[in-house]
mmCIF file of C-alpha atoms in Angstrom:
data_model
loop_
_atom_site.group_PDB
_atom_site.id
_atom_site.type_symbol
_atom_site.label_atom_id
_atom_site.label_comp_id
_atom_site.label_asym_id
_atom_site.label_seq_id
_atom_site.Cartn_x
_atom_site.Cartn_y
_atom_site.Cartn_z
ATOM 1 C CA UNK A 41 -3.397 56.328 103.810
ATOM 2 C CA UNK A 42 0.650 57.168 103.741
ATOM 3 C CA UNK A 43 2.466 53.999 101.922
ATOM 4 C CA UNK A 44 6.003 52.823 102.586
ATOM 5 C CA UNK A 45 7.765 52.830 99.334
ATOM 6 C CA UNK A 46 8.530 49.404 97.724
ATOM 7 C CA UNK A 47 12.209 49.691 97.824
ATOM 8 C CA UNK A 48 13.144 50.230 101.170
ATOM 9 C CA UNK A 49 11.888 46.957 101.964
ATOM 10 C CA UNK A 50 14.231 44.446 104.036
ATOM 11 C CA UNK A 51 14.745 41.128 102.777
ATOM 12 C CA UNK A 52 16.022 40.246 105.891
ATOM 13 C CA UNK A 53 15.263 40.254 109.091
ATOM 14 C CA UNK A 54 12.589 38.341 111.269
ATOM 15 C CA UNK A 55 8.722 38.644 111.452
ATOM 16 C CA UNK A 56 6.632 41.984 111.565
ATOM 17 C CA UNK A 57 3.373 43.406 112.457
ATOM 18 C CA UNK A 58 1.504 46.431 110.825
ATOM 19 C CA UNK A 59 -1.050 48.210 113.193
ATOM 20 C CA UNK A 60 -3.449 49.677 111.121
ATOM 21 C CA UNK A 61 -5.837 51.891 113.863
ATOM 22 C CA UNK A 62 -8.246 53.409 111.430
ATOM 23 C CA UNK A 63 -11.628 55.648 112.802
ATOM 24 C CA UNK A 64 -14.808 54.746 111.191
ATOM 25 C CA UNK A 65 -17.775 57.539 110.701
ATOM 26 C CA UNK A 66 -20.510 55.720 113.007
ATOM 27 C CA UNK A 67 -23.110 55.704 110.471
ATOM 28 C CA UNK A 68 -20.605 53.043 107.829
ATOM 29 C CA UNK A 69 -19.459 50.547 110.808
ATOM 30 C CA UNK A 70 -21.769 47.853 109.157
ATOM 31 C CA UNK A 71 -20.370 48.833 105.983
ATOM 32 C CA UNK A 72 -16.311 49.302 106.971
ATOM 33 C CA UNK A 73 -16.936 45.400 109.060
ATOM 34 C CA UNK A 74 -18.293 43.833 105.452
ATOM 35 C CA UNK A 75 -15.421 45.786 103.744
ATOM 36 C CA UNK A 76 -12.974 44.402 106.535
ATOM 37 C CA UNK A 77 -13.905 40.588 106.099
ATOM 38 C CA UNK A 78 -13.256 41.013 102.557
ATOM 39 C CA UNK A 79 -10.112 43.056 103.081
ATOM 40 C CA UNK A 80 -8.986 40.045 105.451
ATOM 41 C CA UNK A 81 -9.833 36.966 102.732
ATOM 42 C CA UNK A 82 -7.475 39.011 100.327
ATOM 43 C CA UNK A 83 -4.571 39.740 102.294
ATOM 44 C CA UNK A 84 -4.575 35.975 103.614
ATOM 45 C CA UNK A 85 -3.223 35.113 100.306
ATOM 46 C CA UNK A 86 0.074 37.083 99.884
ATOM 47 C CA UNK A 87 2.987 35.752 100.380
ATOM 48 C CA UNK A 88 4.571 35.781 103.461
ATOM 49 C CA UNK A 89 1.012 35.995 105.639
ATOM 50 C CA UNK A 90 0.736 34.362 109.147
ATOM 51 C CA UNK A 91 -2.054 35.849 110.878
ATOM 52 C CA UNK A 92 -4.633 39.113 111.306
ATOM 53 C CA UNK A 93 -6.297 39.980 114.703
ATOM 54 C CA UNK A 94 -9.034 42.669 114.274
ATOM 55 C CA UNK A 95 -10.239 44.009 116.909
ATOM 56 C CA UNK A 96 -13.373 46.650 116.595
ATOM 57 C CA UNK A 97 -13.790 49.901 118.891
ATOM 58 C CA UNK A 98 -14.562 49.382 122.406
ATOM 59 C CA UNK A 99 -15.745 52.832 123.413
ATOM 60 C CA UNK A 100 -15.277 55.212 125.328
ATOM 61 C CA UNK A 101 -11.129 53.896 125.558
ATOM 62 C CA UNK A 102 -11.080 52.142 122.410
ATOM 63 C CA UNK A 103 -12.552 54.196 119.854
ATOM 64 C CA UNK A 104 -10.493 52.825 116.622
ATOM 65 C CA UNK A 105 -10.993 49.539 114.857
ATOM 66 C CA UNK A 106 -7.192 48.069 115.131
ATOM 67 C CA UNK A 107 -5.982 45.584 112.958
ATOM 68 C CA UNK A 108 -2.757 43.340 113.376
ATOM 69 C CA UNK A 109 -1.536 41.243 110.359
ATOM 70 C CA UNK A 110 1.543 39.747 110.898
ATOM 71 C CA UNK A 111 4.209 38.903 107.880
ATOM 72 C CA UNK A 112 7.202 36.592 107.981
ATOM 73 C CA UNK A 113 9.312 39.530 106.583
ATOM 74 C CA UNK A 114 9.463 43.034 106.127
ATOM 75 C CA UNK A 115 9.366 42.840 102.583
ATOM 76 C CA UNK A 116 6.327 41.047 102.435
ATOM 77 C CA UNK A 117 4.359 43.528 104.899
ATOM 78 C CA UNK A 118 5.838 46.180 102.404
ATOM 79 C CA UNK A 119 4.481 44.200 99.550
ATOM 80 C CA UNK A 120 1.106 43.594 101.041
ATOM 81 C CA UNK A 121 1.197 47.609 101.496
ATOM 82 C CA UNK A 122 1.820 48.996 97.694
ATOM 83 C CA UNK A 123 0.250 45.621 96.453
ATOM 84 C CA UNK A 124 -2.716 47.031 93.537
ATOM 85 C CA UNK A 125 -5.065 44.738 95.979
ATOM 86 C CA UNK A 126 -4.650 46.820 98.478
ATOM 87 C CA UNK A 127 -4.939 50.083 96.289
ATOM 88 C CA UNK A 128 -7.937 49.040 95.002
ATOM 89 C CA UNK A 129 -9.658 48.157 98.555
ATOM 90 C CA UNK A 130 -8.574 51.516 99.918
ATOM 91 C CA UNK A 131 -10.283 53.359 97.228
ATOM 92 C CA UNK A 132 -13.529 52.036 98.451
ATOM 93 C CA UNK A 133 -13.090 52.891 101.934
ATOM 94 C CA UNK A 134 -12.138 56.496 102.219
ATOM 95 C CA UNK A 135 -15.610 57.983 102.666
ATOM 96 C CA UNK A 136 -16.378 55.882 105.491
ATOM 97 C CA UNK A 137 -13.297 57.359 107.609
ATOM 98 C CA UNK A 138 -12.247 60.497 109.628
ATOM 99 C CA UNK A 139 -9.414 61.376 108.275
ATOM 100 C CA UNK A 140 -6.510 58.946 107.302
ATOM 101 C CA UNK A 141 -5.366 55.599 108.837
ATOM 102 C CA UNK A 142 -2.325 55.143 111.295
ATOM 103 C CA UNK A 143 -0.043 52.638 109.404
ATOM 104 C CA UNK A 144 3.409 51.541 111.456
ATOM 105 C CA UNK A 145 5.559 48.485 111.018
ATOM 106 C CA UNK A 146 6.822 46.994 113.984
ATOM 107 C CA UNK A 147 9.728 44.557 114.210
ATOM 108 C CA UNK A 148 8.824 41.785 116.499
ATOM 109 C CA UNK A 149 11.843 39.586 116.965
ATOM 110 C CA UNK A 150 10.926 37.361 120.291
ATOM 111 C CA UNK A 151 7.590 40.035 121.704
ATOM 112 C CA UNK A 152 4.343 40.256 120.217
ATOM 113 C CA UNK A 153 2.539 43.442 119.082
ATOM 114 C CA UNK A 154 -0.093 44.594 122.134
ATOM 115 C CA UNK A 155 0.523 41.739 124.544
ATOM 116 C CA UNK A 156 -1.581 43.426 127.353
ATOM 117 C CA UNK A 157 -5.063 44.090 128.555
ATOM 118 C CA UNK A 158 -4.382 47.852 127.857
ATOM 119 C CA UNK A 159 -2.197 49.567 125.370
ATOM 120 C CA UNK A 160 -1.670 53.162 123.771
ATOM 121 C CA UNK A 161 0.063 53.535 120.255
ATOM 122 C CA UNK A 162 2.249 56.718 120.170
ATOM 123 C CA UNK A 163 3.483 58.042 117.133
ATOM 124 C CA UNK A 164 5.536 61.016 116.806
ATOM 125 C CA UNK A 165 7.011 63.285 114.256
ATOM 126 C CA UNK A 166 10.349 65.078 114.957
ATOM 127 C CA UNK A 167 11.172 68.228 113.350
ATOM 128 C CA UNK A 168 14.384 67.508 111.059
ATOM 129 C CA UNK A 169 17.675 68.203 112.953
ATOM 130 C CA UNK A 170 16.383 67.718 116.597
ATOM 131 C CA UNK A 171 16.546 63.506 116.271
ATOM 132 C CA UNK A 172 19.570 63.612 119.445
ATOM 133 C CA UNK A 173 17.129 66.002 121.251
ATOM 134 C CA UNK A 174 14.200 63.389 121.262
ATOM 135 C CA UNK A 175 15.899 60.792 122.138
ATOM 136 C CA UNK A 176 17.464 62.016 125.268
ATOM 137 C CA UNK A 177 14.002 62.962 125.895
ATOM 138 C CA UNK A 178 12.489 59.801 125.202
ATOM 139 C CA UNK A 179 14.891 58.244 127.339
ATOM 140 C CA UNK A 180 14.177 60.320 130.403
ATOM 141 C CA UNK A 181 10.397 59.723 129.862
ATOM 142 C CA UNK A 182 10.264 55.937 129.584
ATOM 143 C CA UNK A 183 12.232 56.115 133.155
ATOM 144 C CA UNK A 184 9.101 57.982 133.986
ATOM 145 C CA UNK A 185 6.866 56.059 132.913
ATOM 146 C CA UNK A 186 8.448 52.681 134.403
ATOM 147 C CA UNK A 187 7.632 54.153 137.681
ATOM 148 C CA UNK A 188 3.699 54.663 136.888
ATOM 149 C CA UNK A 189 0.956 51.975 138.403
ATOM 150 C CA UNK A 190 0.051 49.294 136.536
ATOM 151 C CA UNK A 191 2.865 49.831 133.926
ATOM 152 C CA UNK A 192 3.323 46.420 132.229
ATOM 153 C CA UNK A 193 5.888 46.555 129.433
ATOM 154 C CA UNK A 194 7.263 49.409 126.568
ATOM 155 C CA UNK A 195 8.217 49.152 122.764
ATOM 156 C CA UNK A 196 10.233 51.829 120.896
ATOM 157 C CA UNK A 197 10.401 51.650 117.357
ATOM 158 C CA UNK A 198 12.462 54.464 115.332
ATOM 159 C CA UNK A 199 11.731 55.678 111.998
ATOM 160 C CA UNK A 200 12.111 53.097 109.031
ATOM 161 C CA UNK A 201 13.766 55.526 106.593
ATOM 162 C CA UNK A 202 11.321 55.147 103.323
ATOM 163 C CA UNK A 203 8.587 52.957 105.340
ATOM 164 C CA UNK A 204 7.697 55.086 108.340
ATOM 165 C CA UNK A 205 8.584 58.278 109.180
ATOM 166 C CA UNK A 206 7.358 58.437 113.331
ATOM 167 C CA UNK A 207 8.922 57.275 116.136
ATOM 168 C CA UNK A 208 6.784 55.041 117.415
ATOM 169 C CA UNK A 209 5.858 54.184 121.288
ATOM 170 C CA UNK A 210 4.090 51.196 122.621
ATOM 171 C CA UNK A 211 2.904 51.464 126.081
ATOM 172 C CA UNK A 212 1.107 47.928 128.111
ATOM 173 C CA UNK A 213 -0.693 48.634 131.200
ATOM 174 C CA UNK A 214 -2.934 46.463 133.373
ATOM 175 C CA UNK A 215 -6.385 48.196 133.527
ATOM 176 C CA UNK A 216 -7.367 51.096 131.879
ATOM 177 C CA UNK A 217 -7.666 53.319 135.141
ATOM 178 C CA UNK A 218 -4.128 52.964 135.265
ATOM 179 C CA UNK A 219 -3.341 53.687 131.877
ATOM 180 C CA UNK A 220 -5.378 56.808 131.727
ATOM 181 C CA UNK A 221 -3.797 57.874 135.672
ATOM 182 C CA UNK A 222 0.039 58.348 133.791
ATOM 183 C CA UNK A 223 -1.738 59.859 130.634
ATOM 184 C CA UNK A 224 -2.892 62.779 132.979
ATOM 185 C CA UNK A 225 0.134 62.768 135.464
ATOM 186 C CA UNK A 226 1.759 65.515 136.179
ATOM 187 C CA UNK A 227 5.333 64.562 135.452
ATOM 188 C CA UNK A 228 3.647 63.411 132.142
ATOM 189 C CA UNK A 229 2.134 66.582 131.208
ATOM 190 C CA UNK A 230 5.489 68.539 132.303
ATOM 191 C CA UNK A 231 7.927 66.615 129.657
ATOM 192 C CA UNK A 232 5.334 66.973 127.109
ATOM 193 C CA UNK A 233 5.643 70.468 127.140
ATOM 194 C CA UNK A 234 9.202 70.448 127.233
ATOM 195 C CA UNK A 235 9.020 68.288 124.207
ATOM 196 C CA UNK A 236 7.060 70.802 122.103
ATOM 197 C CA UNK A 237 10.476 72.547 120.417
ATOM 198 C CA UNK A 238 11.442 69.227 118.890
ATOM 199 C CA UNK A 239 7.969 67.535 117.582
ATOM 200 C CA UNK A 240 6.383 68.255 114.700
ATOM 201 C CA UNK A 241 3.381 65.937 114.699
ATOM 202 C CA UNK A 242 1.974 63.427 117.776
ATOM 203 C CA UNK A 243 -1.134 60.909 117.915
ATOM 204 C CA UNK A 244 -1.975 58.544 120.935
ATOM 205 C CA UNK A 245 -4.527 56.075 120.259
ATOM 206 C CA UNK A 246 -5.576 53.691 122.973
ATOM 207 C CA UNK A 247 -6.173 50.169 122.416
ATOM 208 C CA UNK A 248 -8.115 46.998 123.970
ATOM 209 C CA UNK A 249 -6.710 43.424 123.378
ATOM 210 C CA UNK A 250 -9.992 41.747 124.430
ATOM 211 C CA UNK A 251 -9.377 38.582 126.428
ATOM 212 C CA UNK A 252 -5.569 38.254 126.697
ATOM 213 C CA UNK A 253 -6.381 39.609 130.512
ATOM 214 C CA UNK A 254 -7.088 36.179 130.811
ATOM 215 C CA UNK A 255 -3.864 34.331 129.449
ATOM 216 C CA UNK A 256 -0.917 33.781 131.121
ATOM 217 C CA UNK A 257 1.498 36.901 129.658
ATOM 218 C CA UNK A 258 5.390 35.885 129.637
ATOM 219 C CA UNK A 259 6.959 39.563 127.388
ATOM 220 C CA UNK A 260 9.624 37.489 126.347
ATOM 221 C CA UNK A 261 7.059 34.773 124.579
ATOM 222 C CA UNK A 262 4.359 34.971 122.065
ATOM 223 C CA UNK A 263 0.533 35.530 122.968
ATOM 224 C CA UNK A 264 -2.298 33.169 122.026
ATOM 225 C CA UNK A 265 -3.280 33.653 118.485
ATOM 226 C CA UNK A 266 -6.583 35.540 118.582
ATOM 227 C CA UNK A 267 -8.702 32.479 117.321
ATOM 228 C CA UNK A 268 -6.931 29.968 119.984
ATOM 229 C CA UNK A 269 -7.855 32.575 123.024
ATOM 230 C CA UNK A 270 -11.272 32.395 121.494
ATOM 231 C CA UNK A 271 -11.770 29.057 121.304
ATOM 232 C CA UNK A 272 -10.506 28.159 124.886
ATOM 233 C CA UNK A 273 -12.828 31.144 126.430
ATOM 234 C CA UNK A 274 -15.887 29.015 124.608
ATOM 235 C CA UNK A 275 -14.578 25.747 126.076
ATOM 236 C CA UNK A 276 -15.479 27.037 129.121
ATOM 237 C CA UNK A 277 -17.993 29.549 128.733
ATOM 238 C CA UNK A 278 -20.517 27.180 127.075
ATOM 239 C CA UNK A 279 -20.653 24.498 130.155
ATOM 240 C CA UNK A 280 -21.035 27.246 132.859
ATOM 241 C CA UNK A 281 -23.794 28.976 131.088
ATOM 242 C CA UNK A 282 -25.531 25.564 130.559
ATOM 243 C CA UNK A 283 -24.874 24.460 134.061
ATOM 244 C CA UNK A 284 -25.607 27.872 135.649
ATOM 245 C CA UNK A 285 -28.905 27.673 133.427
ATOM 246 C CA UNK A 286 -30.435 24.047 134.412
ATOM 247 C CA UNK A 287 -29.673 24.339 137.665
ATOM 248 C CA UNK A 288 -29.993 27.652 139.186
ATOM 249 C CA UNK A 289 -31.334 30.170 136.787
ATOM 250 C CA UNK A 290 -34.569 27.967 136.614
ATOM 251 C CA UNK A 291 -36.684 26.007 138.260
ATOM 252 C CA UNK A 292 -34.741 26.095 140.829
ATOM 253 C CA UNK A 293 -32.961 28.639 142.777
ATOM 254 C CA UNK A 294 -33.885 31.730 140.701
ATOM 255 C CA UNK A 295 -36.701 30.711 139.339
ATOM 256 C CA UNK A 296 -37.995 29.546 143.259
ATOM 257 C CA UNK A 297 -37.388 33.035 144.166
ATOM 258 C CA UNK A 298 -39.407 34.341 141.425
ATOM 259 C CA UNK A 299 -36.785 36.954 139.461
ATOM 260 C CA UNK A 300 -37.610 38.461 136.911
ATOM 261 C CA UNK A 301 -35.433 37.004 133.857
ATOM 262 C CA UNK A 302 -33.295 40.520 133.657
ATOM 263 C CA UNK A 303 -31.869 39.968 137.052
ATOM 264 C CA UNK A 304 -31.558 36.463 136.610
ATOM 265 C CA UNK A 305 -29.557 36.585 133.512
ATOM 266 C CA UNK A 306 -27.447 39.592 134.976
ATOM 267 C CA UNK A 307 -26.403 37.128 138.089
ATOM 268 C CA UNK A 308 -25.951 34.468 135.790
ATOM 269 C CA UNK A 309 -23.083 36.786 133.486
ATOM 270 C CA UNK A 310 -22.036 37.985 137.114
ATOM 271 C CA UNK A 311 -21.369 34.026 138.021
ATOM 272 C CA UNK A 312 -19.920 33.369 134.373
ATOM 273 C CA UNK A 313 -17.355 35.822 134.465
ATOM 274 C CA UNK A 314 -16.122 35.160 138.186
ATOM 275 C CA UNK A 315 -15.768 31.547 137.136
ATOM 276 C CA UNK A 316 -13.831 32.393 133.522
ATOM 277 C CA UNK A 317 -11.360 34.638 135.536
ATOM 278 C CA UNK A 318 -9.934 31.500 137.200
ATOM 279 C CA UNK A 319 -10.827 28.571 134.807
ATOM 280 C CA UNK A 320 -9.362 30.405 131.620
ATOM 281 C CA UNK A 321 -5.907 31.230 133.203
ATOM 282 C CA UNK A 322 -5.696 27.566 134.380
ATOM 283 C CA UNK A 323 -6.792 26.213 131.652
ATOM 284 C CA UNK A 324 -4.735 28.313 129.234
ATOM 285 C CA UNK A 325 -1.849 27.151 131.408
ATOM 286 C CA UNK A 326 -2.458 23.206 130.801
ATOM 287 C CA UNK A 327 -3.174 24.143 126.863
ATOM 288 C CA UNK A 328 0.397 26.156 126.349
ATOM 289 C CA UNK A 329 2.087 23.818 124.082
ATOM 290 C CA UNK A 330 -0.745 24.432 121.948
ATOM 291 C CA UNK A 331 -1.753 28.698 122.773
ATOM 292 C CA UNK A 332 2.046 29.632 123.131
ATOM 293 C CA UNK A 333 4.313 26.815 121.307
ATOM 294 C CA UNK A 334 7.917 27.394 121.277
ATOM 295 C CA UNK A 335 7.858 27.035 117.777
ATOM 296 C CA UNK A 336 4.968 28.061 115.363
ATOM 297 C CA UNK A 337 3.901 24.349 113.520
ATOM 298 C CA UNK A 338 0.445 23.915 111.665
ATOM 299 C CA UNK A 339 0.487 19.974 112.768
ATOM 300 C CA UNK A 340 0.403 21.247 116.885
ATOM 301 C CA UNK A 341 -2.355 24.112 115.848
ATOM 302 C CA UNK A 342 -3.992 21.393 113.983
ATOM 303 C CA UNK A 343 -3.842 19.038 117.200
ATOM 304 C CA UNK A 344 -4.721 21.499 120.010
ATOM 305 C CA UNK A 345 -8.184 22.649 117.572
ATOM 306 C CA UNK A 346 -9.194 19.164 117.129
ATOM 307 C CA UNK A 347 -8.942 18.333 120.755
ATOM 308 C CA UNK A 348 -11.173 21.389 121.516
ATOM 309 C CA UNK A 349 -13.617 20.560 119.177
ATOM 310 C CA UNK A 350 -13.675 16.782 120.545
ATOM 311 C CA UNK A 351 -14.300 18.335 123.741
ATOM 312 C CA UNK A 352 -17.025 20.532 122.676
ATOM 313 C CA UNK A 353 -18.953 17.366 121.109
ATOM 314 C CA UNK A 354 -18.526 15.609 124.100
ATOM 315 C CA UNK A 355 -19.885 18.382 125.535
ATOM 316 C CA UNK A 356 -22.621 18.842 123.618
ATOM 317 C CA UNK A 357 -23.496 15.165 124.177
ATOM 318 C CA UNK A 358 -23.589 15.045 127.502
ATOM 319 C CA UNK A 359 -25.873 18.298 128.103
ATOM 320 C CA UNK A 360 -28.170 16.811 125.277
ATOM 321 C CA UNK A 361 -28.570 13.664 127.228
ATOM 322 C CA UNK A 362 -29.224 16.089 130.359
ATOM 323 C CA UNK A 363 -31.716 18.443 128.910
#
């Protein structure tokens, strides 16, 4: 794992994310998620932490665990970085890898890191002298790429001198068909090769943002915190399956019919996701004050939890009283 050096770190400047995408030998996953949750409980306690959204492979797209922490400032991601915590945990993790970790800081100002469905992280490594030859290329390309099906939004992030090296590429899309479509185009394939006097080094890892598919995505505004998206998808996940459950699955319609439970529970998922894909967008549009406040405030993310969890006891009541 490459670290930024501890003096090139901005005081200044607004919050920042570090995408860590890290590939995990198959046989340590259990072993690399234990060493995660501990990882996580440690860096929540350095200065300067907001949040961490981990999100584990997804193969055959996804096949990195990607984590997110966001800092306050640059210096603090830098310091969370070089920190001896850190130093320490990484020592204990190298055997469960291929090969190193992906490390980038990414200056967020008003956008959030990975806003869509769909994303690829592109880092690349220009040979020294040919910086105004890359970007005239990268220029032409992200016209390109504007043009492709599904394209959703772009990032471009150029070297930190002393912190990151790459130039770094962030490319949203809507599905992963279309993402994959402009990875094999043509016009794709045709600058890449004339890009091949200039680079030195280049990695593309693809990434899956689980639910936000589902939330209302303004690229000027912050998404849902990862633990907020959760929490409304169980709101109303957990009344459909109970509903779908006492009266359909059995003894009624499904269980008239005489399905075998298999088939049942596949139509009941079927009927569960159909119904999510226009309750959560609604809902998530009612809750925005609370998923997507203008301003970050623990009081309001204090307030929008409790009301979901008064909810889900009302909830609960009500389908005890039932069953």
């Amino acid at each position: 794992m490459t670290l930024p050096s501890e003096g090139a770190a901005d005081a200044g400047g607004g919050t920042v994310a570090i995408v860590i995408q890290t590939r995990v030998r198959p046989e340590a996953a259990r072993a690399f998620a234990d060493w995660q949750a501990k990882t996580s409980a440690i860096v929540a306690t350095f200065p300067g932490f907001i949040e961490q959204t981990v999100m584990p492979p997804s193969p055959p797209q996804q096949v990195d665990w990607v984590i997110l922490q966001r800092f306050a400032r640059e210096a603090d991601a830098v310091g969370w970085l070089n920190s001896p915590q850190r130093q320490r945990r990484i020592a204990g993790v190298a055997g469960m890898l291929f090969g190193n970790d992906d490390v980038h800081i990414l200056k967020e100002g008003h956008a959030r890191v990975l806003p869509a469905p769909i994303a690829i992280v592109i880092s690349t490594r220009i040979r020294p002298g040919c910086e105004p030859q890359y970007r005239q290329w990268e220029q032409r390309i992200a016209a390109a790429q504007t043009r492709a099906k599904g394209f959703l939004g772009y990032r471009f992030e150029p070297p930190i001198p002393g912190i990151q090296p790459d130039y770094l590429s962030i490319l949203r899309f809507d599905t992963e068909e279309n993402l994959q479509a402009w990875m094999d185009a043509p016009e794709r394939q045709r600058l890449l090769e004339e890009a091949g006097d200039f680079t030195q080094e280049f990695h593309a890892r693809t990434v899956r943002t689980g639910f936000d598919q589902w939330f209302a995505n303004d690229p000027a505004a912050p998404g849902p915190a990862a633990w907020k998206a959760n929490m409304v998808v169980l709101l109303l996940l957990y009344p459909v399956v109970f509903l779908f459950g006492a009266f359909v699955m059995s003894p009624y319609l499904l269980g008239w019919a005489g399905l075998p439970f298999a088939v049942a529970l596949f139509l009941a998922n079927v009927v569960s996701i159909l119904l999510l894909n226009a309750c959560v967008p609604w809902t998530s549009d009612r809750l925005a004050w609370w998923l997507r406040p203008a301003t970050r405030a623990l009081p309001t993310d204090i307030a929008g939890a409790a009301l979901l969890c008064c909810l889900y006891a009302v909830m609960i009541a009500l389908f005890v009283k039932m069953s």
